[in-house]
Short mmCIF file of C-alpha atoms in Angstrom, two decimals:
data_model
loop_
_atom_site.label_atom_id
_atom_site.label_comp_id
_atom_site.label_asym_id
_atom_site.label_seq_id
_atom_site.Cartn_x
_atom_site.Cartn_y
_atom_site.Cartn_z
CA MET M 22 -0.24 0.14 -7.82
CA SER M 23 3.29 1.66 -8.12
CA GLY M 24 4.31 2.85 -11.63
CA MET M 25 4.78 6.02 -13.58
CA LEU M 26 2.08 8.62 -14.40
CA LYS M 27 2.36 10.73 -17.53
CA THR M 28 0.01 13.44 -18.78
CA ARG M 29 -1.43 13.03 -22.28
CA ARG M 30 0.21 16.32 -23.28
CA GLU M 31 3.62 14.93 -22.21
CA LEU M 32 2.96 11.76 -24.12
CA PHE M 33 1.95 13.65 -27.19
CA PHE M 34 4.89 16.00 -27.33
CA GLY M 35 7.39 13.38 -26.28
CA THR M 36 8.39 15.31 -23.03
CA ALA M 37 7.05 12.81 -20.70
CA GLN M 38 8.59 13.01 -17.33
CA SER M 39 7.65 10.07 -15.25
CA ARG M 40 6.29 10.70 -11.70
CA PRO M 41 5.71 7.84 -9.22
CA THR M 42 2.06 7.01 -8.68
CA GLY M 43 2.29 5.47 -5.29
CA PRO M 44 1.44 4.02 -2.97
CA PHE M 45 1.76 7.20 -1.07
CA PRO M 46 1.97 7.70 2.68
CA PRO M 47 -1.35 7.42 4.59
CA GLY M 48 -3.87 10.25 3.60
CA VAL M 49 -1.63 11.58 0.82
CA THR M 50 -3.19 11.89 -2.69
CA ALA M 51 -1.86 12.72 -6.06
CA GLU M 52 -3.69 16.02 -5.66
CA SER M 53 -2.11 16.89 -2.25
CA LEU M 54 1.40 15.92 -3.62
CA LYS M 55 1.26 19.24 -5.65
CA ASP M 56 2.23 20.93 -2.38
CA CYS M 57 5.07 18.58 -1.71
CA THR M 58 8.59 20.03 -1.80
CA GLY M 59 10.35 16.64 -1.61
CA CYS M 60 12.17 17.74 1.61
CA GLY M 61 12.18 14.12 2.89
CA ASP M 62 11.13 15.06 6.48
CA CYS M 63 8.26 12.39 6.40
CA ALA M 64 10.76 9.73 5.33
CA GLU M 65 13.24 10.80 8.03
CA VAL M 66 10.78 10.25 10.86
CA CYS M 67 9.04 7.12 9.73
CA PRO M 68 9.70 4.58 12.50
CA THR M 69 9.42 1.55 10.15
CA GLY M 70 11.39 3.20 7.34
CA ILE M 71 8.85 2.45 4.64
CA ILE M 72 8.54 6.04 3.33
CA THR M 73 11.15 6.80 0.66
CA ILE M 74 11.52 9.80 -1.60
CA ALA M 75 11.33 8.96 -5.34
CA ASP M 76 11.60 11.66 -7.95
CA GLY M 77 10.96 14.34 -5.18
CA ILE M 78 7.74 12.76 -3.76
CA PRO M 79 7.15 10.41 -0.80
CA ILE M 80 6.10 6.83 -1.65
CA VAL M 81 5.71 3.76 0.53
CA ASP M 82 7.82 0.69 0.08
CA PHE M 83 6.06 -2.10 1.93
CA SER M 84 8.94 -4.49 1.27
CA ARG M 85 10.58 -2.68 4.16
CA GLY M 86 7.77 -3.22 6.64
CA GLU M 87 4.36 -2.01 7.61
CA CYS M 88 2.66 1.30 8.40
CA MET M 89 1.73 1.73 12.02
CA PHE M 90 -0.35 4.85 11.40
CA CYS M 91 1.62 6.81 13.94
CA GLY M 92 1.07 10.14 12.27
CA ARG M 93 4.80 11.20 12.55
CA CYS M 94 5.11 11.79 8.89
CA ALA M 95 2.07 14.07 8.89
CA ASP M 96 3.32 15.93 12.04
CA ARG M 97 6.67 16.50 10.61
CA CYS M 98 5.54 17.72 7.02
CA PRO M 99 6.07 21.46 6.63
CA GLU M 100 3.60 21.65 3.81
CA ARG M 101 -0.11 20.78 3.45
CA VAL M 102 0.51 17.32 1.90
CA PHE M 103 -1.13 15.28 4.69
CA PRO M 104 -4.72 15.66 5.83
CA PRO M 105 -5.18 17.67 9.08
CA GLU M 106 -7.00 14.76 10.85
CA PRO M 107 -5.32 11.48 11.75
CA VAL M 108 -5.55 8.70 9.19
CA SER M 109 -5.94 5.08 10.14
CA ARG M 110 -6.20 3.40 6.69
CA PHE M 111 -4.78 3.74 3.13
CA ASN M 112 -6.91 4.32 0.09
CA HIS M 113 -5.77 0.98 -1.20
CA ALA M 114 -6.58 -2.59 -0.24
CA ILE M 115 -4.79 -5.92 -0.63
CA ARG M 116 -5.86 -8.53 -3.21
CA LEU M 117 -4.82 -12.21 -3.17
CA GLN M 118 -3.49 -13.38 -6.42
CA ALA M 119 -3.63 -16.86 -8.00
CA SER M 120 -0.05 -17.59 -7.02
CA CYS M 121 -0.97 -17.72 -3.34
CA LEU M 122 0.31 -20.89 -1.84
CA ALA M 123 -2.89 -21.63 0.09
CA LEU M 124 -4.94 -21.30 -3.09
CA ASN M 125 -2.61 -23.85 -4.59
CA PHE M 126 -2.98 -26.50 -1.86
CA VAL M 127 0.14 -25.65 0.08
CA ASP M 128 -0.19 -24.95 3.70
CA CYS M 129 0.73 -21.21 4.31
CA GLN M 130 -0.63 -18.64 6.57
CA SER M 131 2.04 -16.19 6.72
CA CYS M 132 -0.19 -13.19 5.76
CA ARG M 133 -2.78 -14.05 8.44
CA ASP M 134 0.00 -14.31 11.13
CA ALA M 135 1.34 -10.80 10.21
CA CYS M 136 -2.02 -8.90 9.87
CA PRO M 137 -2.48 -6.77 12.89
CA GLU M 138 -6.23 -6.15 12.08
CA MET M 139 -6.94 -9.90 11.52
CA ALA M 140 -8.40 -8.97 8.03
CA ILE M 141 -7.09 -12.20 6.57
CA ARG M 142 -8.65 -15.37 7.80
CA PHE M 143 -8.28 -18.96 6.74
CA ARG M 144 -11.41 -21.24 6.41
CA PRO M 145 -11.27 -25.01 6.30
CA THR M 146 -11.88 -26.85 3.19
CA ARG M 147 -12.49 -30.56 2.42
CA GLY M 148 -9.40 -32.36 1.33
CA GLY M 149 -7.10 -29.48 1.25
CA PRO M 150 -5.47 -26.72 3.31
CA PHE M 151 -7.36 -23.86 4.81
CA ARG M 152 -8.33 -21.22 2.21
CA PRO M 153 -7.65 -17.50 2.64
CA GLU M 154 -10.46 -14.94 2.87
CA LEU M 155 -9.82 -11.18 2.96
CA ASP M 156 -12.11 -8.87 4.92
CA GLU M 157 -11.70 -5.63 2.89
CA ASP M 158 -13.59 -3.60 5.51
CA ALA M 159 -11.08 -4.71 8.19
CA CYS M 160 -8.05 -4.24 5.94
CA THR M 161 -6.27 -1.00 6.60
CA GLY M 162 -3.83 -1.43 3.82
CA CYS M 163 -0.88 -1.21 6.30
CA GLY M 164 1.22 -3.66 4.27
CA ALA M 165 2.10 -5.96 7.09
CA CYS M 166 1.14 -8.96 4.95
CA LEU M 167 3.08 -7.96 1.92
CA SER M 168 6.64 -8.43 3.03
CA VAL M 169 5.95 -11.75 4.69
CA CYS M 170 4.32 -13.55 1.72
CA PRO M 171 6.96 -15.97 0.45
CA VAL M 172 5.71 -15.88 -3.04
CA GLY M 173 4.51 -12.21 -3.35
CA ALA M 174 0.99 -13.26 -3.99
CA LEU M 175 -0.54 -10.13 -2.47
CA ALA M 176 -1.15 -7.07 -4.61
CA ILE M 177 -2.01 -3.54 -3.75
CA VAL M 178 -5.17 -2.28 -5.49
CA ASN M 179 -6.91 1.12 -5.23
CA ARG M 180 -10.16 0.72 -3.25
CA SER M 181 -12.16 2.41 -6.02
CA GLU M 182 -10.60 -0.09 -8.49
CA GLU M 183 -11.43 -2.91 -6.15
CA ALA M 184 -15.11 -1.74 -5.96
CA ALA M 185 -15.24 -1.49 -9.73
CA HIS M 186 -14.07 -5.10 -10.17
CA ALA M 187 -16.35 -6.58 -7.52
#
C-alpha cells in the first residue's frame, strides 16, 4: 500500500511531487493529513517506533514492529490530523500472498504466533501442513504479523480494496 501519490495536474504539467500514500498512523487519512505540519511529535512518542516522517508526513513502517493502539501519537499531535475518538484498528487489512510458506507445503505459523488478535488461524489439511486462514473482521491491521514473516508473504491492502476484490 505504500507508494507515491501524484495528482493528474502534476503529472500533466510535469511538476509531480511525490507524496507518500501510507500506511498512515491509526485513524489518519489522506484528507486529515492536509492539517499535518510534519512536526514529528507523533513519531517521537510512538513506543514501538513504527511511525516515521517521510516527506513531511507520518507513515507507519511495520518492519520496525506493530501498533499497540496506545493513542500516544494522537494525544501528542498539535493539529487535527488524528480523529478525536480512540482508534483500535487501521483502515487496511492483511492479505496472504502465494509465497506464504504454509501455502507451499512448508510448516510455518510465525504470523499466527505473532497476531495479538488471533486473526490468523491454521486449519489441518490432508497430507500437508496446516493452511492459514485470515479472519478479516478480527484483523486490526496492527502489523504484528508483517515483520515476523520469513518470506514477506503478507501484504497490506486497503479494506475498501479488499471488499472490491472479494
